[in-house]
Structures are given as structure tokens and as C-alpha cells.
XYZ file of C-alpha atoms in Angstrom:
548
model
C 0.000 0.000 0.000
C 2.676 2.014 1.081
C 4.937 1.696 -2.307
C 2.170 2.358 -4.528
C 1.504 5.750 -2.553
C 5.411 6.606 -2.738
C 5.603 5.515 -6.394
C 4.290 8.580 -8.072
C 6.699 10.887 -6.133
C 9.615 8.829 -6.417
C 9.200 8.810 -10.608
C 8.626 12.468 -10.360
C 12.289 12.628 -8.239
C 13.692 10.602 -11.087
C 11.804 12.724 -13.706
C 13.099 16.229 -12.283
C 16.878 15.022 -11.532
C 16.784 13.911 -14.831
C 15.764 17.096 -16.531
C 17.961 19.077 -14.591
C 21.146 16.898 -14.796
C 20.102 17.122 -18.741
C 21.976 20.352 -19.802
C 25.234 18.907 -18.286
C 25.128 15.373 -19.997
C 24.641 17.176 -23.270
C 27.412 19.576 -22.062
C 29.495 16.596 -22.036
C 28.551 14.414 -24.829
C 28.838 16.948 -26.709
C 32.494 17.499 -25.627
C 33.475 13.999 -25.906
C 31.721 13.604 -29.263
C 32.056 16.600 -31.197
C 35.902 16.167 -32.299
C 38.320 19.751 -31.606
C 37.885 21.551 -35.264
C 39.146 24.573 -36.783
C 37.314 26.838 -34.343
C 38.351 25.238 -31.018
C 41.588 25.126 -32.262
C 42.080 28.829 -32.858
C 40.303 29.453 -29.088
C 43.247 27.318 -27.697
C 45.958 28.896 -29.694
C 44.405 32.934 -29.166
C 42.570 33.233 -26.319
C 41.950 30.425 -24.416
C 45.047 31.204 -22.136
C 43.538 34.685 -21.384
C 40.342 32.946 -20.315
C 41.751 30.460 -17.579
C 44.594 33.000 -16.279
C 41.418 35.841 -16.059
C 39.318 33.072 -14.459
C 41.848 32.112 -11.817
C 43.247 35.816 -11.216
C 39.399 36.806 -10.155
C 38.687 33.584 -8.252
C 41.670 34.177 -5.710
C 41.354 37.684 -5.582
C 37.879 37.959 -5.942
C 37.755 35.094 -2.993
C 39.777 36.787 -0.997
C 38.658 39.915 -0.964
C 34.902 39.026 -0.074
C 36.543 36.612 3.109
C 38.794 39.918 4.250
C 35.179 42.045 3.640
C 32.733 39.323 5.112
C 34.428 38.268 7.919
C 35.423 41.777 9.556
C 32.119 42.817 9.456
C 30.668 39.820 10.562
C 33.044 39.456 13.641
C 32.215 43.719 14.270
C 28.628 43.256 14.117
C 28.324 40.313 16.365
C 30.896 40.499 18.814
C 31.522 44.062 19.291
C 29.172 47.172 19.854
C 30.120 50.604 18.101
C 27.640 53.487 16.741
C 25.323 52.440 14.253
C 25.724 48.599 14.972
C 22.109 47.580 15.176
C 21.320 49.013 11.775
C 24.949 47.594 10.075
C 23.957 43.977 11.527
C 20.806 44.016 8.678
C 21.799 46.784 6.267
C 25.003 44.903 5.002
C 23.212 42.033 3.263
C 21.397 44.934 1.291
C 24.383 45.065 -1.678
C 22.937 41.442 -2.536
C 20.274 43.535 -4.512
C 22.548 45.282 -6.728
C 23.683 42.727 -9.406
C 27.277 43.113 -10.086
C 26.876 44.372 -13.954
C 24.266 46.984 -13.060
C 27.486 48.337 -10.249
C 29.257 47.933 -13.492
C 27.500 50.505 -15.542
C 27.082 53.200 -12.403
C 30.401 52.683 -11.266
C 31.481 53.268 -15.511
C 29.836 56.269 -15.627
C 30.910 57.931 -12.141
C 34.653 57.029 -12.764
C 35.059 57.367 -16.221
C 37.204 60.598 -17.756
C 34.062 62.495 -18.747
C 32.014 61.274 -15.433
C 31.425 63.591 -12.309
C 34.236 62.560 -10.096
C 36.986 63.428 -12.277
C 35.189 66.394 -13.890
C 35.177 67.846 -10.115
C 38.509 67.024 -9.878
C 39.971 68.980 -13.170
C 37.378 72.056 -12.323
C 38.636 72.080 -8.136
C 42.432 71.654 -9.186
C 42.633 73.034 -12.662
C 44.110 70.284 -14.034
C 44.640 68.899 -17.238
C 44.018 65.523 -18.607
C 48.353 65.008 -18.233
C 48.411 65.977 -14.720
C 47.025 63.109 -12.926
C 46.376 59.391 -12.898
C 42.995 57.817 -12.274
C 42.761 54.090 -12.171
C 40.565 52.651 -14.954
C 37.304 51.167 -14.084
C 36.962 49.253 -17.306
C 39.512 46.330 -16.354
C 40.169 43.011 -14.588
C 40.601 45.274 -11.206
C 37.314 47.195 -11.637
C 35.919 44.083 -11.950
C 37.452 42.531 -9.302
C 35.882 45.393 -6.871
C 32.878 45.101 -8.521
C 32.408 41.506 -7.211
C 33.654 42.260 -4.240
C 31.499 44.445 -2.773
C 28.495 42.690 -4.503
C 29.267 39.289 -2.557
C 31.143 39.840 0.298
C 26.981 39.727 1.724
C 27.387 35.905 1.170
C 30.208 35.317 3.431
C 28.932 38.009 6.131
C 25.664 35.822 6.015
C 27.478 33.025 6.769
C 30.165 33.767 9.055
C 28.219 36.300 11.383
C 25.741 33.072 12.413
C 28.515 31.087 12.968
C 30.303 33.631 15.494
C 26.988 34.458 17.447
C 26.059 30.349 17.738
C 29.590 28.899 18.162
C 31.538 31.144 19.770
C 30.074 31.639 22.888
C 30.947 29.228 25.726
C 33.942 28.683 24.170
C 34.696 32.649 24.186
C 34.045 32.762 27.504
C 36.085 29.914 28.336
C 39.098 31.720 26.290
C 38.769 35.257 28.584
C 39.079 32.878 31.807
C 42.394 31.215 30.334
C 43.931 35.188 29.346
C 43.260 35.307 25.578
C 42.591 38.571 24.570
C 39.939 39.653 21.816
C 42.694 38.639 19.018
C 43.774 35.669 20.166
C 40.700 34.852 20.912
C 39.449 35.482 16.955
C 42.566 33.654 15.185
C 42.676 30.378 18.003
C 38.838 29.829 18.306
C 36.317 31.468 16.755
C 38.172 31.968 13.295
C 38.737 28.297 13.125
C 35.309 27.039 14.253
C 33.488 29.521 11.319
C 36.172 27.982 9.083
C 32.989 25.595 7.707
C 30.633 28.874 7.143
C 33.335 31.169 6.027
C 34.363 28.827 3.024
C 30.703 27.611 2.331
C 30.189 31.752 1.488
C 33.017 31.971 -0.637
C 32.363 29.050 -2.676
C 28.318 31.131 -3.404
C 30.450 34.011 -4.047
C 33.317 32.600 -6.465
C 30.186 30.409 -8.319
C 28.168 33.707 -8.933
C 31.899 35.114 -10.213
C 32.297 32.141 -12.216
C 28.554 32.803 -13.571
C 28.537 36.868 -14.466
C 28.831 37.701 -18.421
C 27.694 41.165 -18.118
C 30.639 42.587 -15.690
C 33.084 41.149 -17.585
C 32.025 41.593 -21.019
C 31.081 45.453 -20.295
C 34.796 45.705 -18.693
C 36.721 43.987 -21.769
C 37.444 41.035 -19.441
C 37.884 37.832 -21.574
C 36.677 34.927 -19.369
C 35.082 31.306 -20.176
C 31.694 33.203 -20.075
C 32.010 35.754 -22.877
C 34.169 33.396 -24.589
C 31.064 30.998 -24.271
C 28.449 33.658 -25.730
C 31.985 34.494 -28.756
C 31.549 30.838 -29.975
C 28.242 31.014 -29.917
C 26.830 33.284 -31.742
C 29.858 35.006 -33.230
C 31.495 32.214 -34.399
C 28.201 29.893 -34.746
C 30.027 27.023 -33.467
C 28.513 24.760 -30.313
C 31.121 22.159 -29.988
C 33.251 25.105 -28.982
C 30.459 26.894 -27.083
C 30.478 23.062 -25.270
C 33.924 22.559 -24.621
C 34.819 25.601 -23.059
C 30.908 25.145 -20.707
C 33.168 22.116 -19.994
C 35.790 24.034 -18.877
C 34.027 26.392 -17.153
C 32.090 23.667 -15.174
C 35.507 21.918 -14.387
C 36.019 25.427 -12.278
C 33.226 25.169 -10.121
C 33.734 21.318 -9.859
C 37.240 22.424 -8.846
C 35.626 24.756 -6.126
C 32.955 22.594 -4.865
C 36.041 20.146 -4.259
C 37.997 22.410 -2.756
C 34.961 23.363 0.025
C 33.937 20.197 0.575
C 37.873 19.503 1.386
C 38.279 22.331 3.926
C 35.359 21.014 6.179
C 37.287 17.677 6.217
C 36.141 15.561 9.031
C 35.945 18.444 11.532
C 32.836 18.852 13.026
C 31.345 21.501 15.739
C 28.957 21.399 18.493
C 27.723 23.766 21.200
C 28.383 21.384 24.369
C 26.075 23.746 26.636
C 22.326 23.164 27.578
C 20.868 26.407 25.971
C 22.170 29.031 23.335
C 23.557 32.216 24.641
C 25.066 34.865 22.664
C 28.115 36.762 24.251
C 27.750 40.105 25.695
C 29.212 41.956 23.297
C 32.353 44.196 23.453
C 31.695 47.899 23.816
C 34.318 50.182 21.264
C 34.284 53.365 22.485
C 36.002 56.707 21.362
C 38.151 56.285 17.978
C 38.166 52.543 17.991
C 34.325 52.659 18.222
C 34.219 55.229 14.824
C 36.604 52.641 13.394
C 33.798 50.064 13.527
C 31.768 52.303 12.275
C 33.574 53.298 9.527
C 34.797 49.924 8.495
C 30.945 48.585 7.985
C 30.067 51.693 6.263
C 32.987 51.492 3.546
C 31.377 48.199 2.003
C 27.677 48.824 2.656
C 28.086 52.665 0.717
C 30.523 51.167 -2.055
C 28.118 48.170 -2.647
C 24.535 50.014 -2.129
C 23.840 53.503 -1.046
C 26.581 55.473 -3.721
C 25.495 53.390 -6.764
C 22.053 53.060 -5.456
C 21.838 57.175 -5.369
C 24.046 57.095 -8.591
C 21.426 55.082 -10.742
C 18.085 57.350 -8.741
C 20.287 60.685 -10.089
C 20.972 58.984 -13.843
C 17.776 58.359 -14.188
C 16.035 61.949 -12.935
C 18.675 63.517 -15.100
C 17.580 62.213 -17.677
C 13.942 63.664 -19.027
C 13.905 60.684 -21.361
C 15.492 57.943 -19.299
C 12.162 56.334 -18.480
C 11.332 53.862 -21.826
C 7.837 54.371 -21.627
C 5.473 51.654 -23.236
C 8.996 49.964 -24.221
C 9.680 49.843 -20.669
C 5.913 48.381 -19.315
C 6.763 45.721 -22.167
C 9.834 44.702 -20.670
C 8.631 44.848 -17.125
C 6.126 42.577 -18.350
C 8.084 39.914 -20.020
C 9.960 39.826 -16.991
C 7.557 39.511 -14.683
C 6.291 36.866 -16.557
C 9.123 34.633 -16.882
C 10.129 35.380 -13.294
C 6.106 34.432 -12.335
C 6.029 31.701 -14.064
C 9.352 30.237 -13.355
C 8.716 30.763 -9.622
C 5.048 28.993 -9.668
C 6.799 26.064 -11.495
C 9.434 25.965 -9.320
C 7.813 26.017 -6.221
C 5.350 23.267 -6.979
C 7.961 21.028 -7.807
C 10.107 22.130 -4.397
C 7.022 20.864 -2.341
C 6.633 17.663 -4.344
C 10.227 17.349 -4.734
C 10.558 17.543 -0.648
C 7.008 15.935 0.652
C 8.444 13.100 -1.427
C 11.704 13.173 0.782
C 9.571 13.478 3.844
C 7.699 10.135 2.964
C 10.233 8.218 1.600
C 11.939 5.732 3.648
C 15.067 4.567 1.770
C 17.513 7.081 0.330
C 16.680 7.152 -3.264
C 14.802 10.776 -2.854
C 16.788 12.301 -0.264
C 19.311 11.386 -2.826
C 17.655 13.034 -5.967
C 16.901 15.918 -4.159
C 20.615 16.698 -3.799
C 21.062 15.840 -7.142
C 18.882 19.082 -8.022
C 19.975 20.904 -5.598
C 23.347 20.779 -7.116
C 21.576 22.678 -10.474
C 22.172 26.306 -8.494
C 26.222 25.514 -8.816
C 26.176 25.538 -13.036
C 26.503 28.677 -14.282
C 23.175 29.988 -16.790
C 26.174 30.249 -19.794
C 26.788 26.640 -19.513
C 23.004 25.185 -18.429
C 21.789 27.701 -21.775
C 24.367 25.913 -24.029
C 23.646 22.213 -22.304
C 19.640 23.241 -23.062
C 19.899 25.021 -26.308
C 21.475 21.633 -28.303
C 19.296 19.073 -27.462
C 15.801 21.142 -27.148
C 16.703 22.483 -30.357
C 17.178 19.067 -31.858
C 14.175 18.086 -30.419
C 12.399 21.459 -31.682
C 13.470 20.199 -35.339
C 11.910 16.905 -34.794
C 8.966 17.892 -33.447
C 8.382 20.464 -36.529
C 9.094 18.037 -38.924
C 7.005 15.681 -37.890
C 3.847 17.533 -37.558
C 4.660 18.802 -41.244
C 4.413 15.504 -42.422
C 1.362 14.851 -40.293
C -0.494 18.139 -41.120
C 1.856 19.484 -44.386
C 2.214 22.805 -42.587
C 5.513 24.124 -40.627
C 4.329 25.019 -37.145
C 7.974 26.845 -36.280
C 9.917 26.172 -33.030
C 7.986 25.144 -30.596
C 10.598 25.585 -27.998
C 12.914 27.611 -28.642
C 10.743 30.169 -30.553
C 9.083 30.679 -27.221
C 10.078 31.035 -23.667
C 9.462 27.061 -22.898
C 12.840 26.455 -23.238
C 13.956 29.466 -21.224
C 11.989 28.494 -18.295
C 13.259 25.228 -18.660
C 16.640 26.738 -18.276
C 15.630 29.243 -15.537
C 14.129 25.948 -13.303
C 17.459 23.489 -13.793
C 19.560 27.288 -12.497
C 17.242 28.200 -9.574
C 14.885 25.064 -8.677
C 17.430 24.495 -6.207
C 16.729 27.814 -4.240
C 13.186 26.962 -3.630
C 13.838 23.366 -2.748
C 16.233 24.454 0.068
C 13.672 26.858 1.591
C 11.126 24.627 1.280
C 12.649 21.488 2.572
C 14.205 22.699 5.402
C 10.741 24.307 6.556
C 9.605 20.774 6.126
C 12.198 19.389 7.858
C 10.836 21.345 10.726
C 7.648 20.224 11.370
C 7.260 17.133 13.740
C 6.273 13.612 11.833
C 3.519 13.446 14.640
C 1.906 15.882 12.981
C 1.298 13.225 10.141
C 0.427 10.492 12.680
C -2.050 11.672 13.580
C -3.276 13.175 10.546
C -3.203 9.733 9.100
C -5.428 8.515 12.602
C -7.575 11.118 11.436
C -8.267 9.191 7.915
C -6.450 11.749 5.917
C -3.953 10.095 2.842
C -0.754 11.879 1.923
C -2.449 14.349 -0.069
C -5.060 15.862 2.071
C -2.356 15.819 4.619
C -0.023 18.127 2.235
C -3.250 20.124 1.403
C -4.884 20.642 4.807
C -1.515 19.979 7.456
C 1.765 20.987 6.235
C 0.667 23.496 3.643
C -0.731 26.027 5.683
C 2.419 25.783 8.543
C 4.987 26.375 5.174
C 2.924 29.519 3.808
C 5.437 32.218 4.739
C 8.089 29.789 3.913
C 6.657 29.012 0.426
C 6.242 32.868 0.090
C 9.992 33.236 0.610
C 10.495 30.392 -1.684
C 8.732 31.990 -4.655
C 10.096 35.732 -4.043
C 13.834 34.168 -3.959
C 13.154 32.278 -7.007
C 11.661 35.406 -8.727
C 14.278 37.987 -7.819
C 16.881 35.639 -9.057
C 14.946 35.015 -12.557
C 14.717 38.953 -13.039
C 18.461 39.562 -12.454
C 19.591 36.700 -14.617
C 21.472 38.065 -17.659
C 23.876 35.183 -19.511
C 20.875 31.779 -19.973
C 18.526 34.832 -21.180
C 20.742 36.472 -23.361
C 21.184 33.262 -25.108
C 18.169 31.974 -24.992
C 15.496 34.520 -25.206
C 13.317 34.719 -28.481
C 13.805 36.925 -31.401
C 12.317 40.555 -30.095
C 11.845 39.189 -26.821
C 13.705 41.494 -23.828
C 13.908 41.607 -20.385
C 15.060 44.167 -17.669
C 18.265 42.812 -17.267
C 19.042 42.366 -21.312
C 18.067 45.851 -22.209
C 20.086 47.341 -19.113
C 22.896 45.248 -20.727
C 22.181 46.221 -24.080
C 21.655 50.053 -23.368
C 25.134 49.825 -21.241
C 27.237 48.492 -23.909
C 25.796 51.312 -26.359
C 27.087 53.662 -23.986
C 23.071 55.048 -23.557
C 23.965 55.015 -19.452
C 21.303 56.947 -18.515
C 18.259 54.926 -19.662
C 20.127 51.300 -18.502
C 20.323 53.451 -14.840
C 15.894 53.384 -15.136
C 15.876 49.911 -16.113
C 18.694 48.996 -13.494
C 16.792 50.705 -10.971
C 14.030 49.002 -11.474
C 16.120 45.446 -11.236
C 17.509 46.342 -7.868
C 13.990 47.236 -6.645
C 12.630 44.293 -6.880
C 15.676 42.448 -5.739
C 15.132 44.486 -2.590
C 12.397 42.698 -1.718
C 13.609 39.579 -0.115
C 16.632 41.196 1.785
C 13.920 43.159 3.227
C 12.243 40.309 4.482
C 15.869 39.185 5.406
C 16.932 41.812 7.289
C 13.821 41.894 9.319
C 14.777 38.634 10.581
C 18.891 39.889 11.478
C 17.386 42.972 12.888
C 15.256 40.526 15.199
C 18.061 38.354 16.097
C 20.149 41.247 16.661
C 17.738 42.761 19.174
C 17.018 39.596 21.560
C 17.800 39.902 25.105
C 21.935 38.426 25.781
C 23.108 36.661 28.113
């Protein structure tokens, strides 16, 4: 009785891994089947060098720099008090809503020769073009910051709940031995966020490993805008494959290299209840320091470009798009609607399944999916694009002999197979929220539902359902922020005439039409404001429980 009840959500487990482990297969067989050619060979020979030393350069400094960024704030906001603490501990996850090529094209046009900050700087000083040296923003470095201060949020995230729920008894057990505060940070609680602190820099160095439209509006040759070059310029996918190949041998690389640093080490609060540390009061200059030192990343990532893109855009009498930009609005609500509907029903049957299974066969699958967040949209769009367009050509070919009449692409002449590609990149965002608000609620709960004579179903429907609303709500609005932001899958796979928010703030950008991309870009970090608001509601409610 049992089995037959768990059989329909095991084959949909099956069916879903399947789907979304489908772009990388193809990835691959095309790589292994596809031969080198002319094309590939030239890429080796030209520019393929560029492309791995650019990739590695901005993974270790890019890495780097958001630990140095993420941790310092996250040890100053939970261990320390200073002026303006309470409202640092939530505001610095807010540069998560400022994708990293919209900072691109504000930061472009506020640095650049012509832009305000050097124009102020001739007009104060009287100088000349010859008479001083200003870093360029277009450039591996400029992009480099860019990232930076767009994903540090991941590692403060991370780190700052690992110092508030693992440092304490052992903190305290440190003062009554004579560490001080920095031996203290290096010996113990450095080490135990170890786990945390990597975990964020892996998000942060996949999301680097994912961007096209930083590093193709800065001139930055990477395995991303090489991807997009073989592509379309040089209409050749067994290239386009073999270096998505590449590129996901990166991220395996990096997944490796985080699952290595945990090791065996594991770490466990030893006392009965949790209780935060007092924290330590900075007062007078060292206290401004802390100030200071959370402010530098928060402004740099959100309140200068976030006033930059609000002053572009009132500038400009003509910025706003009009009925152009209600269009785009709407085709990007609509993919990001539908693509979060989609993915959230299959989240909850995804994880009910879980729930009910006893073996390890779903449990299984569902980290399988989960594993679809890590490919970046250049190489899932490539891994889609070959095989649904195969299929595309099969499918109109064989209604025309059916019917006699040529009923187009199916797939790829719509947004079917961008959603497709959308739910393999992000299905794994709603899963996680969803599952681990499932993992929450007692089985007894479905005891006794079952005593009650309800089946699996009504128990979903009329039980769990109702606990995981504001859970499924978060689910949805994480899965549709993310949709609206993404730039490379869409830019490949969108249909003829067909833009978005993000592909016309790219577009606009690279013609150098700043002013109108700063409306459109606006409009992408408003909505990606959304969930960090719902985000920092929670830190600023952790941050204000009683201590001790």
C-alpha cells in the first residue's frame, strides 16, 4: 500500500533530476563527441590562455577579498558594539540587490574621464588631462571590486551566524584562560566559522564564475564571454560546449575544494541552551573605526550606486522607456512568475516526497537538483539550447508531415525552453527553503493526521501546507528575484524581439546610452530588494534579543 503511494513521487524525483542533470550530460557528450575543429583550435591557440589565467586571477582575488570584507564585518557586528551597529547587523546584506553588472554601468559612468568625479577634480584643481592618474574602471581590477562588494553579503551571512552560535561558551572559556579579543578570533572562533566562512566563498566565487555582463562590459575575456563568442559570433557549439566544460571543471574544482576544507571536523555547542556573548563595547576612535569599516562596504556596494542610478535616471527627461519599458517589465515579470510557480510546486513535491520516503533514493535526488544552483546559466543555456533544439526540429518536422504545414519552433521560438533553463539554475533555491521548513515540522503531525483518515495528499493540502505559507512565500520571491536579475541563460536563450530588464540594461550599457540602462537597473535592484527586506527583518530581530 505504502509503495504504490510513494511511487508517483519517487518517478517524479527521477523525472526532475533527470531534466535538470540534462543540460550537463549534453554539455558533455557533446564534448566527448564533437571532435576539436578549426574553431576550437584557434580558441586554444588565441585566447583560451587569457580565459583560464582571467578566471583564476578573479577567483583568488575575488575570494579573498569578499573573506577579508565578510568576515570583519561579521566578527564587528556580532561580537563588538560601536555606533550604528544595530542598523549595520541588517543593512550589510542589502548590496545582494545590486547585481554586479548593473554596479558595473554606475560605477562606468561615475569614474570614467568624462564622469562627475573626475570632472570635479579637473574644475577644483585646474588640471589637465596630463596631470594626474585615475585608475581605470573598465579592467580586470574594476571588476574585481565590482564583485567584491556585490558578494562579500554571502560570506557576512554566513560567518556572522557562525560567530553568534559557536563562539560563545567557548569565548568565555578563552577570557578565563587570558586570551585577549585577538587571540581569541585567530585560536577559536576563526577556526570554528572555518565551515561557514568557506561555504560563502564558494556562493560568491560560483556567482563570479557565472557573471557575463561585468566582464564583457569591462573587456574582461573569461570562459563566459568566450562561451556567448563561440556562440553566436562564431556559430560554433562544440566550442560553445567545450569551453561550458571548462568552465564547469572550475566550479567542480571549487565545490572540491569546500567540501575539502570542512574535512572531518565537526562543531557542536556542548552547553544546555544558546547564549550569545555580551558583546564588546568600542568606544572613542576605535568605536568610529567600527563604524567606519561597515560603512565602507555597505556605501561602495549600495547607497553610492544606489543614489548614482536614482540621479541617472532623474537627469535624464527621457530615461524612463515608456510603453517599451511596461513591455519589458512585463516579459519579466512573466518569466520570473512563471518560473517561480513552477518551481515552487515542484520544491514541495520534490521535498514531501523526501519526507515520505523511507530509503535514500529521494533524499538522494533531491541533492542531485539541488546541485543545479552551482552551473553557471552560460553553460546550463548551451547544455539546453542543443538538445531542445534538436528536439524542436523533430517535433516540426514531424507535424509537417502529419499536417503538411511548418508550425515553427515550438521551444525555442518561445520562452518554454527558457523556463526550462531558468528551473534546472534556480529550482534548487526553492527546494532548500522549502525542505528545510519541512524538515521542521514534527512527523507526529502526520500520525495523527493519518489517525484522522487523511492520505498523503489531504495531509499536504490541509496539514503541512498552511504551517509552510510564509516559507513558500519566501520560496517563490527568492526564485523570482533571481529570474529577473539573470542576464547570460537569457541572453542566449530569449526569443527573437523578446527582452527583459536585465538584457536591455545590458544592451543600453554596452551602447554607452547610461542613462536609460540606470531606469531599467533601478528598477532590477527594486525588486531584488524585496527579499533582503524580508531578510533583514529577521537579522534585525536576532540582533535585538535579550543576551546573556
Amino acid at each position: 500500500m505504502t509503495s504504490r503511494h510513494l511511487n508517483p513521487l519517487l518517478f517524479a524525483s527521477v523525472a526532475v533530476a533527470a531534466l535538470v542533470g540534462m543540460p550537463v550530460v549534453s554539455v558533455l557528450g557533446n564534448v566527448l563527441s564533437g571532435g576539436t575543429g578549426a574553431i576550437w583550435s584557434h580558441l586554444a591557440a588565441t585566447v583560451l590562455p587569457d580565459y583560464v589565467a582571467n578566471t583564476l586571477l578573479l577567483c583568488v582575488v575575488v575570494g579573498s577579498g569578499v573573506i577579508v570584507v565578510g568576515v570583519a564585518t561579521a566578527w564587528m557586528t556580532a561580537m563588538h558594539d560601536f555606533p550604528g551597529r544595530r542598523l549595520f547587523a541588517w543593512a550589510l546584506v542589502l548590496p545582494m540587490a545590486m547585481p554586479a553588472y548593473v554596479l558595473a554601468y554606475v560605477y562606468t559612468d561615475f569614474l570614467q574621464f568624462v564622469g562627475p568625479l573626475q570632472t570635479w577634480l579637473r574644475d577644483s584643481f585646474a588640471w589637465t588631462k596630463d596631470d594626474y592618474w585615475f585608475p581605470e574602471v573598465r579592467s580586470l581590477g574594476g571588476a574585481v571590486v565590482m564583485f567584491v562588494f556585490v558578494l562579500y553579503p554571502y560570506v557576512y551571512l554566513l560567518s556572522r551566524t557562525a560567530f553568534i552560535e559557536r563562539s560563545s561558551g567557548m569565548l568565555e572559556a578563552a577570557r578565563t584562560l587570558g586570551l585577549g579579543p585577538w587571540q581569541s578570533f585567530f585560536r577559536i572562533s576563526l577556526p570554528l566559522a572555518r565551515p561557514a566562512i568557506a561555504a560563502g566563498a564558494t556562493l560568491a566565487l560560483m556567482e563570479t564564475l557565472a557573471d557575463y555582463g561585468t566582464v564583457s562590459y569591462f573587456g574582461v575575456q573569461t570562459f563566459t564571454t568566450g562561451i556567448y563568442r563561440a556562440w553566436f559570433s562564431l556559430g560554433d557549439r562544440v566550442a560553445a560546449a567545450q569551453l561550458s566544460a571548462a568552465l564547469l571543471a572550475f566550479v567542480v574544482v571549487l565545490l572540491l575544494l569546500e567540501w575539502r576544507s570542512r574535512g572531518r571536523s565537526r562543531f557542536h555547542n556542548t552547553t544546555g541552551r544558546r547564549r550569545q556573548l555580551a558583546e564588546r563595547r568600542l568606544s572613542g576612535w576605535r568605536g568610529w573605526l567600527a563604524t567606519a569599516g561597515c560603512a565602507l562596504p555597505l556605501g561602495i556596494g549600495f547607497v553610492l550606486p544606489a543614489a548614482l542610478l536614482l540621479r541617472l535616471t532623474l537627469a535624464e527627461s527621457e530615461a524612463p522607456l515608456g510603453p517599451q519599458f511596461i513591455t519589458l517589465a512585463r516579459n519579466s515579470f512573466l518569466l520570473a512568475g512563471l518560473t517561480a510557480l513552477v518551481a515552487l510546486t515542484l520544491a514541495v513535491l520534490l521535498a514531501y516526497g523526501a519526507r515520505l520516503s523511507k530509503g535514500v533514493v529521494a533524499p538522494a535526488l533531491n541533492r542531485l537538483v539541488g546541485l543545479g544552483y552551482a552551473v553557471p546559466g552560460s553553460v546550463i543555456a548551451v547544455g539546453v539550447l542543443i538538445p531542445v533544439t534538436r528536439l524542436d526540429h523533430w517535433l516540426a518536422a514531424t507535424w509537417q508531415n502529419w499536417s503538411g504545414e511548418n508550425p515553427g519552433l515550438l521551444l525555442t521560438g518561445g520562452i518554454a525552453a527558457l523556463v526550462y533553463a531558468y528551473l534546472v539554475r534556480f529550482l534548487a533555491v526553492a527546494l532548500q527553503s522549502v525542505g528545510s521548513s519541512l524538515g521542521k515540522i514534527t512527523h507526529s503531525m502526520d500520525d495523527a493526521a493519518r489517525s484522522l483518515g487523511l492520505g498523503q495528499a489531504a495531509t499536504l493540502r490541509r496539514v503541512h501546507l498552511p504551517i509552510l505559507r510564509s516559507s513558500l512565500f519566501t520560496a517563490a520571491l527568492l526564485v523570482f528575484v533571481d529570474v529577473m536579475k539573470e542576464l547570460p541563460a537569457t541572453l542566449v536563450m530569449r526569443p527573437f524581439d523578446f527582452d527583459t530588464l536585465a538584457t536591455q540594461a545590458y544592451t543600453l550599457a554596452a551602447d554607452e546610452r547610461l542613462a536609460e540602462a540606470a531606469a531599467v537597473s533601478l528598477a532590477i535592484v527594486a525588486v531584488g530588494l524585496l527579499p533582503l527586506i524580508v531578510l533583514s527583518q529577521q537579522i534585525a530581530r536576532q540582533s535585538a534579543r535579550p543576551r546573556g
